[in-house]
PDB file of C-alpha atoms in Angstrom:
ATOM      1  CA  MET A   1     144.983  83.577 147.861  1.00  0.00           C
ATOM      2  CA  SER A   2     145.268  80.845 145.266  1.00  0.00           C
ATOM      3  CA  LYS A   3     142.990  77.831 145.144  1.00  0.00           C
ATOM      4  CA  GLN A   4     145.798  75.531 146.237  1.00  0.00           C
ATOM      5  CA  ALA A   5     146.585  77.792 149.185  1.00  0.00           C
ATOM      6  CA  ARG A   6     142.949  77.765 150.276  1.00  0.00           C
ATOM      7  CA  ARG A   7     142.967  73.998 149.872  1.00  0.00           C
ATOM      8  CA  ASN A   8     145.995  73.661 152.105  1.00  0.00           C
ATOM      9  CA  LYS A   9     144.423  75.962 154.696  1.00  0.00           C
ATOM     10  CA  TYR A  10     141.171  73.996 154.838  1.00  0.00           C
ATOM     11  CA  GLN A  11     141.082  71.919 158.007  1.00  0.00           C
ATOM     12  CA  PRO A  12     137.773  70.066 158.391  1.00  0.00           C
ATOM     13  CA  ARG A  13     136.378  70.020 161.906  1.00  0.00           C
ATOM     14  CA  LYS A  14     135.322  66.579 163.136  1.00  0.00           C
ATOM     15  CA  ALA A  15     133.687  67.314 166.479  1.00  0.00           C
ATOM     16  CA  ILE A  16     129.939  67.866 166.826  1.00  0.00           C
ATOM     17  CA  PRO A  17     129.431  71.235 168.542  1.00  0.00           C
ATOM     18  CA  LEU A  18     127.714  71.083 171.939  1.00  0.00           C
ATOM     19  CA  GLU A  19     126.595  73.948 174.148  1.00  0.00           C
ATOM     20  CA  GLN A  20     128.074  73.818 177.630  1.00  0.00           C
ATOM     21  CA  GLY A  21     125.404  73.720 180.335  1.00  0.00           C
ATOM     22  CA  LYS A  22     125.531  75.007 183.869  1.00  0.00           C
ATOM     23  CA  THR A  23     125.006  71.579 185.430  1.00  0.00           C
ATOM     24  CA  GLN A  24     125.808  67.993 184.574  1.00  0.00           C
ATOM     25  CA  HIS A  25     122.121  67.367 183.957  1.00  0.00           C
ATOM     26  CA  GLU A  26     121.994  70.146 181.351  1.00  0.00           C
ATOM     27  CA  ASP A  27     125.088  68.701 179.671  1.00  0.00           C
ATOM     28  CA  GLY A  28     123.370  65.313 179.535  1.00  0.00           C
ATOM     29  CA  MET A  29     120.219  66.823 178.031  1.00  0.00           C
ATOM     30  CA  GLU A  30     122.256  68.627 175.398  1.00  0.00           C
ATOM     31  CA  TYR A  31     124.061  65.410 174.496  1.00  0.00           C
ATOM     32  CA  GLY A  32     120.715  63.595 174.230  1.00  0.00           C
ATOM     33  CA  ARG A  33     119.335  66.288 171.914  1.00  0.00           C
ATOM     34  CA  MET A  34     122.435  65.944 169.775  1.00  0.00           C
ATOM     35  CA  LEU A  35     122.079  62.162 169.447  1.00  0.00           C
ATOM     36  CA  THR A  36     118.405  62.393 168.479  1.00  0.00           C
ATOM     37  CA  ALA A  37     118.689  65.412 166.174  1.00  0.00           C
ATOM     38  CA  PRO A  38     117.585  64.602 162.599  1.00  0.00           C
ATOM     39  CA  GLU A  39     120.549  66.390 161.048  1.00  0.00           C
ATOM     40  CA  VAL A  40     122.966  64.285 163.125  1.00  0.00           C
ATOM     41  CA  ALA A  41     121.276  61.099 161.928  1.00  0.00           C
ATOM     42  CA  ALA A  42     121.621  62.258 158.318  1.00  0.00           C
ATOM     43  CA  TYR A  43     125.269  63.180 158.880  1.00  0.00           C
ATOM     44  CA  ARG A  44     126.059  59.713 160.223  1.00  0.00           C
ATOM     45  CA  VAL A  45     124.560  58.022 157.174  1.00  0.00           C
ATOM     46  CA  ILE A  46     126.196  60.434 154.732  1.00  0.00           C
ATOM     47  CA  GLY A  47     129.589  59.954 156.357  1.00  0.00           C
ATOM     48  CA  ALA A  48     129.264  56.172 156.365  1.00  0.00           C
ATOM     49  CA  THR A  49     128.368  55.976 152.675  1.00  0.00           C
ATOM     50  CA  GLN A  50     131.131  58.234 151.365  1.00  0.00           C
ATOM     51  CA  PRO A  51     134.484  56.933 150.119  1.00  0.00           C
ATOM     52  CA  LYS A  52     137.324  57.571 152.516  1.00  0.00           C
ATOM     53  CA  HIS A  53     138.855  60.484 150.622  1.00  0.00           C
ATOM     54  CA  LEU A  54     135.517  62.330 150.735  1.00  0.00           C
ATOM     55  CA  ALA A  55     134.614  61.338 154.286  1.00  0.00           C
ATOM     56  CA  ASP A  56     137.932  62.725 155.491  1.00  0.00           C
ATOM     57  CA  GLU A  57     137.062  66.108 154.003  1.00  0.00           C
ATOM     58  CA  ILE A  58     133.693  66.462 155.753  1.00  0.00           C
ATOM     59  CA  ASP A  59     133.487  69.441 158.068  1.00  0.00           C
ATOM     60  CA  VAL A  60     130.983  68.198 160.634  1.00  0.00           C
ATOM     61  CA  PRO A  61     129.654  71.552 161.949  1.00  0.00           C
ATOM     62  CA  GLY A  62     129.362  72.861 158.391  1.00  0.00           C
ATOM     63  CA  LEU A  63     127.489  69.763 157.206  1.00  0.00           C
ATOM     64  CA  LEU A  64     125.087  69.922 160.167  1.00  0.00           C
ATOM     65  CA  ALA A  65     124.367  73.593 159.439  1.00  0.00           C
ATOM     66  CA  THR A  66     123.717  72.746 155.782  1.00  0.00           C
ATOM     67  CA  LEU A  67     121.278  69.987 156.730  1.00  0.00           C
ATOM     68  CA  ARG A  68     119.429  72.353 159.074  1.00  0.00           C
ATOM     69  CA  ASP A  69     119.151  74.912 156.272  1.00  0.00           C
ATOM     70  CA  HIS A  70     117.619  72.267 154.011  1.00  0.00           C
ATOM     71  CA  ALA A  71     114.994  71.428 156.631  1.00  0.00           C
ATOM     72  CA  LYS A  72     114.177  75.110 157.215  1.00  0.00           C
ATOM     73  CA  ALA A  73     113.717  75.659 153.477  1.00  0.00           C
ATOM     74  CA  VAL A  74     111.171  72.845 153.270  1.00  0.00           C
ATOM     75  CA  SER A  75     109.361  74.108 156.386  1.00  0.00           C
ATOM     76  CA  SER A  76     109.044  77.559 154.799  1.00  0.00           C
ATOM     77  CA  GLY A  77     107.566  76.061 151.616  1.00  0.00           C
ATOM     78  CA  ASP A  78     110.664  76.124 149.399  1.00  0.00           C
ATOM     79  CA  LEU A  79     110.648  72.729 147.660  1.00  0.00           C
ATOM     80  CA  SER A  80     113.198  73.560 144.968  1.00  0.00           C
ATOM     81  CA  ARG A  81     115.858  71.334 146.511  1.00  0.00           C
ATOM     82  CA  VAL A  82     113.354  68.510 147.001  1.00  0.00           C
ATOM     83  CA  GLU A  83     112.418  68.703 143.338  1.00  0.00           C
ATOM     84  CA  ALA A  84     116.081  68.723 142.326  1.00  0.00           C
ATOM     85  CA  SER A  85     116.785  65.685 144.513  1.00  0.00           C
ATOM     86  CA  LEU A  86     113.893  63.715 143.044  1.00  0.00           C
ATOM     87  CA  THR A  87     114.915  64.637 139.513  1.00  0.00           C
ATOM     88  CA  ASN A  88     118.507  63.546 140.092  1.00  0.00           C
ATOM     89  CA  GLN A  89     117.377  60.336 141.790  1.00  0.00           C
ATOM     90  CA  ALA A  90     115.190  59.510 138.796  1.00  0.00           C
ATOM     91  CA  ASP A  91     118.172  60.078 136.497  1.00  0.00           C
ATOM     92  CA  ALA A  92     120.359  57.817 138.622  1.00  0.00           C
ATOM     93  CA  LEU A  93     117.702  55.091 138.747  1.00  0.00           C
ATOM     94  CA  GLN A  94     117.266  55.326 134.987  1.00  0.00           C
ATOM     95  CA  SER A  95     121.012  54.880 134.549  1.00  0.00           C
ATOM     96  CA  LEU A  96     120.949  51.915 136.916  1.00  0.00           C
ATOM     97  CA  PHE A  97     118.081  50.346 134.958  1.00  0.00           C
ATOM     98  CA  VAL A  98     119.976  50.671 131.695  1.00  0.00           C
ATOM     99  CA  GLY A  99     123.232  49.318 133.129  1.00  0.00           C
ATOM    100  CA  LEU A 100     121.587  46.287 134.731  1.00  0.00           C
ATOM    101  CA  THR A 101     119.603  45.550 131.577  1.00  0.00           C
ATOM    102  CA  GLU A 102     122.764  45.599 129.469  1.00  0.00           C
ATOM    103  CA  ARG A 103     124.545  43.378 131.960  1.00  0.00           C
ATOM    104  CA  SER A 104     121.668  40.876 131.974  1.00  0.00           C
ATOM    105  CA  LEU A 105     121.827  40.589 128.173  1.00  0.00           C
ATOM    106  CA  ARG A 106     125.523  39.733 128.315  1.00  0.00           C
ATOM    107  CA  GLN A 107     124.949  36.712 130.558  1.00  0.00           C
ATOM    108  CA  GLU A 108     125.196  33.191 129.163  1.00  0.00           C
ATOM    109  CA  TYR A 109     123.059  31.382 131.721  1.00  0.00           C
ATOM    110  CA  HIS A 110     119.352  31.858 132.038  1.00  0.00           C
ATOM    111  CA  ALA A 111     119.478  32.181 135.837  1.00  0.00           C
ATOM    112  CA  HIS A 112     121.995  35.022 135.607  1.00  0.00           C
ATOM    113  CA  VAL A 113     119.957  36.775 132.922  1.00  0.00           C
ATOM    114  CA  GLU A 114     116.832  36.551 135.067  1.00  0.00           C
ATOM    115  CA  SER A 115     118.626  37.762 138.200  1.00  0.00           C
ATOM    116  CA  PHE A 116     120.069  40.896 136.603  1.00  0.00           C
ATOM    117  CA  LEU A 117     116.883  41.610 134.689  1.00  0.00           C
ATOM    118  CA  ARG A 118     114.857  41.406 137.903  1.00  0.00           C
ATOM    119  CA  LEU A 119     117.128  43.997 139.503  1.00  0.00           C
ATOM    120  CA  ALA A 120     116.850  46.168 136.396  1.00  0.00           C
ATOM    121  CA  LEU A 121     113.054  46.117 136.542  1.00  0.00           C
ATOM    122  CA  LYS A 122     113.144  47.022 140.235  1.00  0.00           C
ATOM    123  CA  ALA A 123     115.280  50.046 139.384  1.00  0.00           C
ATOM    124  CA  GLN A 124     112.831  50.943 136.623  1.00  0.00           C
ATOM    125  CA  SER A 125     109.899  50.674 139.059  1.00  0.00           C
ATOM    126  CA  GLN A 126     111.628  52.929 141.582  1.00  0.00           C
ATOM    127  CA  CYS A 127     112.403  55.419 138.835  1.00  0.00           C
ATOM    128  CA  ARG A 128     108.737  55.536 137.848  1.00  0.00           C
ATOM    129  CA  ALA A 129     107.649  55.985 141.498  1.00  0.00           C
ATOM    130  CA  THR A 130     110.152  58.818 141.939  1.00  0.00           C
ATOM    131  CA  LEU A 131     108.871  60.591 138.852  1.00  0.00           C
ATOM    132  CA  GLU A 132     105.271  60.184 140.020  1.00  0.00           C
ATOM    133  CA  THR A 133     106.187  61.761 143.351  1.00  0.00           C
ATOM    134  CA  LEU A 134     107.830  64.655 141.535  1.00  0.00           C
ATOM    135  CA  VAL A 135     104.746  65.186 139.350  1.00  0.00           C
ATOM    136  CA  ASN A 136     102.474  65.156 142.421  1.00  0.00           C
ATOM    137  CA  ILE A 137     104.621  67.819 144.080  1.00  0.00           C
ATOM    138  CA  LYS A 138     104.574  70.023 140.992  1.00  0.00           C
ATOM    139  CA  ASN A 139     100.871  69.424 140.296  1.00  0.00           C
ATOM    140  CA  PRO A 140      99.043  68.267 143.439  1.00  0.00           C
ATOM    141  CA  PRO A 141      95.954  66.155 142.704  1.00  0.00           C
ATOM    142  CA  LEU A 142      92.561  67.696 143.368  1.00  0.00           C
ATOM    143  CA  VAL A 143      90.657  66.376 146.373  1.00  0.00           C
ATOM    144  CA  TYR A 144      86.870  66.509 146.276  1.00  0.00           C
ATOM    145  CA  ALA A 145      85.201  66.590 149.706  1.00  0.00           C
ATOM    146  CA  HIS A 146      81.523  65.726 150.087  1.00  0.00           C
ATOM    147  CA  GLN A 147      79.752  67.854 152.719  1.00  0.00           C
ATOM    148  CA  ALA A 148      76.755  66.440 154.539  1.00  0.00           C
ATOM    149  CA  ASN A 149      73.429  68.213 154.034  1.00  0.00           C
ATOM    150  CA  VAL A 150      72.152  69.352 157.443  1.00  0.00           C
ATOM    151  CA  THR A 151      69.309  71.639 156.283  1.00  0.00           C
ATOM    152  CA  THR A 152      66.528  69.050 155.789  1.00  0.00           C
ATOM    153  CA  GLY A 153      65.476  68.688 159.409  1.00  0.00           C
ATOM    154  CA  PRO A 154      66.521  67.540 162.837  1.00  0.00           C
ATOM    155  CA  GLN A 155      67.139  63.977 161.624  1.00  0.00           C
ATOM    156  CA  GLN A 156      70.404  64.986 159.949  1.00  0.00           C
ATOM    157  CA  VAL A 157      72.718  66.369 162.584  1.00  0.00           C
ATOM    158  CA  ASN A 158      76.268  67.570 162.143  1.00  0.00           C
ATOM    159  CA  ASN A 159      78.584  65.901 164.686  1.00  0.00           C
ATOM    160  CA  GLY A 160      75.725  65.426 167.126  1.00  0.00           C
ATOM    161  CA  ALA A 161      75.578  69.115 168.060  1.00  0.00           C
ATOM    162  CA  TRP A 162      71.796  69.542 167.697  1.00  0.00           C
ATOM    163  CA  PRO A 163      70.696  66.865 170.251  1.00  0.00           C
ATOM    164  CA  ASN A 164      73.224  68.197 172.733  1.00  0.00           C
ATOM    165  CA  ARG A 165      71.761  71.683 172.434  1.00  0.00           C
ATOM    166  CA  VAL A 166      68.245  70.311 172.952  1.00  0.00           C
ATOM    167  CA  ARG A 167      69.316  68.451 176.068  1.00  0.00           C
ATOM    168  CA  GLU A 168      71.108  71.517 177.383  1.00  0.00           C
ATOM    169  CA  THR A 169      67.977  73.641 176.820  1.00  0.00           C
ATOM    170  CA  GLU A 170      65.775  71.117 178.595  1.00  0.00           C
ATOM    171  CA  MET A 171      68.157  70.925 181.521  1.00  0.00           C
ATOM    172  CA  SER A 172      68.253  74.725 181.740  1.00  0.00           C
ATOM    173  CA  GLN A 173      64.449  74.926 181.820  1.00  0.00           C
ATOM    174  CA  THR A 174      64.262  72.236 184.500  1.00  0.00           C
ATOM    175  CA  GLN A 175      66.830  73.980 186.632  1.00  0.00           C
ATOM    176  CA  LEU A 176      64.985  77.293 186.313  1.00  0.00           C
ATOM    177  CA  SER A 177      61.682  75.746 187.368  1.00  0.00           C
ATOM    178  CA  GLY A 178      63.226  74.158 190.435  1.00  0.00           C
ATOM    179  CA  VAL A 179      61.158  70.961 189.953  1.00  0.00           C
ATOM    180  CA  THR A 180      62.298  67.808 188.220  1.00  0.00           C
ATOM    181  CA  ASN A 181      60.092  66.881 185.262  1.00  0.00           C
ATOM    182  CA  VAL A 182      57.195  69.054 186.582  1.00  0.00           C
ATOM    183  CA  LEU A 183      56.306  72.445 185.183  1.00  0.00           C
ATOM    184  CA  PRO A 184      55.457  75.135 187.744  1.00  0.00           C
ATOM    185  CA  PRO A 185      51.745  76.002 187.991  1.00  0.00           C
ATOM    186  CA  HIS A 186      50.636  79.088 186.144  1.00  0.00           C
ATOM    187  CA  ARG A 187      48.727  81.347 188.560  1.00  0.00           C
ATOM    188  CA  ARG A 188      46.702  83.169 185.900  1.00  0.00           C
ATOM    189  CA  ALA A 189      45.696  79.926 184.222  1.00  0.00           C
ATOM    190  CA  SER A 190      44.662  78.453 187.608  1.00  0.00           C
ATOM    191  CA  CYS A 191      42.484  81.464 188.439  1.00  0.00           C
ATOM    192  CA  ALA A 192      40.829  81.381 185.025  1.00  0.00           C
ATOM    193  CA  ALA A 193      40.140  77.713 185.357  1.00  0.00           C
ATOM    194  CA  GLY A 194      38.539  78.297 188.783  1.00  0.00           C
ATOM    195  CA  ARG A 195      36.212  80.990 187.419  1.00  0.00           C
ATOM    196  CA  ASN A 196      35.082  78.907 184.475  1.00  0.00           C
ATOM    197  CA  ASP A 197      34.419  75.678 186.346  1.00  0.00           C
ATOM    198  CA  SER A 198      30.717  74.691 186.424  1.00  0.00           C
ATOM    199  CA  PRO A 199      29.138  74.327 189.915  1.00  0.00           C
ATOM    200  CA  LEU A 200      28.741  70.839 191.340  1.00  0.00           C
ATOM    201  CA  GLU A 201      25.260  69.462 191.339  1.00  0.00           C
ATOM    202  CA  THR A 202      23.501  67.720 194.214  1.00  0.00           C
ATOM    203  CA  VAL A 203      23.905  63.990 194.438  1.00  0.00           C
ATOM    204  CA  ASP A 204      20.926  61.826 195.384  1.00  0.00           C
ATOM    205  CA  THR A 205      20.679  58.178 196.090  1.00  0.00           C
ATOM    206  CA  PHE A 206      18.573  56.156 193.659  1.00  0.00           C
ATOM    207  CA  ASN A 207      18.081  52.529 194.470  1.00  0.00           C
ATOM    208  CA  GLY A 208      21.091  52.523 196.733  1.00  0.00           C
ATOM    209  CA  SER A 209      23.515  54.048 194.158  1.00  0.00           C
ATOM    210  CA  PRO A 210      24.600  57.613 193.721  1.00  0.00           C
ATOM    211  CA  ASN A 211      23.166  59.444 190.723  1.00  0.00           C
ATOM    212  CA  ALA A 212      23.609  63.013 189.618  1.00  0.00           C
ATOM    213  CA  ARG A 213      20.592  65.067 188.705  1.00  0.00           C
ATOM    214  CA  GLY A 214      20.510  66.126 185.127  1.00  0.00           C
TER     215      GLY A 214
END
């Protein structure tokens, strides 16, 4: 089939494909997903910015599939198209800067010269920003992270975890003892203390006041 024959056979589709649901609610949800889909938003802008002879040739389902493929490539880590887009945008902005600069120099009135030159410098600034973005994608800047030192004692705590553990331990000990803020008596220690206590001495009264014999 010749190129002209394929050209004559090409009939661009203009309808956005929608999956038919079982209920009216499902149809409404599908239509809502279509309106909010990122590839549909991009398609609307692309179609609105194209000249009529190109917009008429857009195959809507094919363009939407292409836009989805672009997004999937970026999600999988393939940035080749992103780099190509930034490079081409920088070239276009550079061309715009040159054209506006030349046009400003052809003006006779100072106000016109200043107006075109201001636009030219804006294009130059955007070109520089685009190139910087491209360089950062190709060579990401290094990020140095400072880590807190938590080995010098309990005063330096990471995210407050150490005090929480202390409180949890104290609560566990209190719950095990069954008494709030009181430690249970130690039977062995009580017996030892009873055996080692010295006997009480007799108390006499001396001049009306109690006094212990020495």
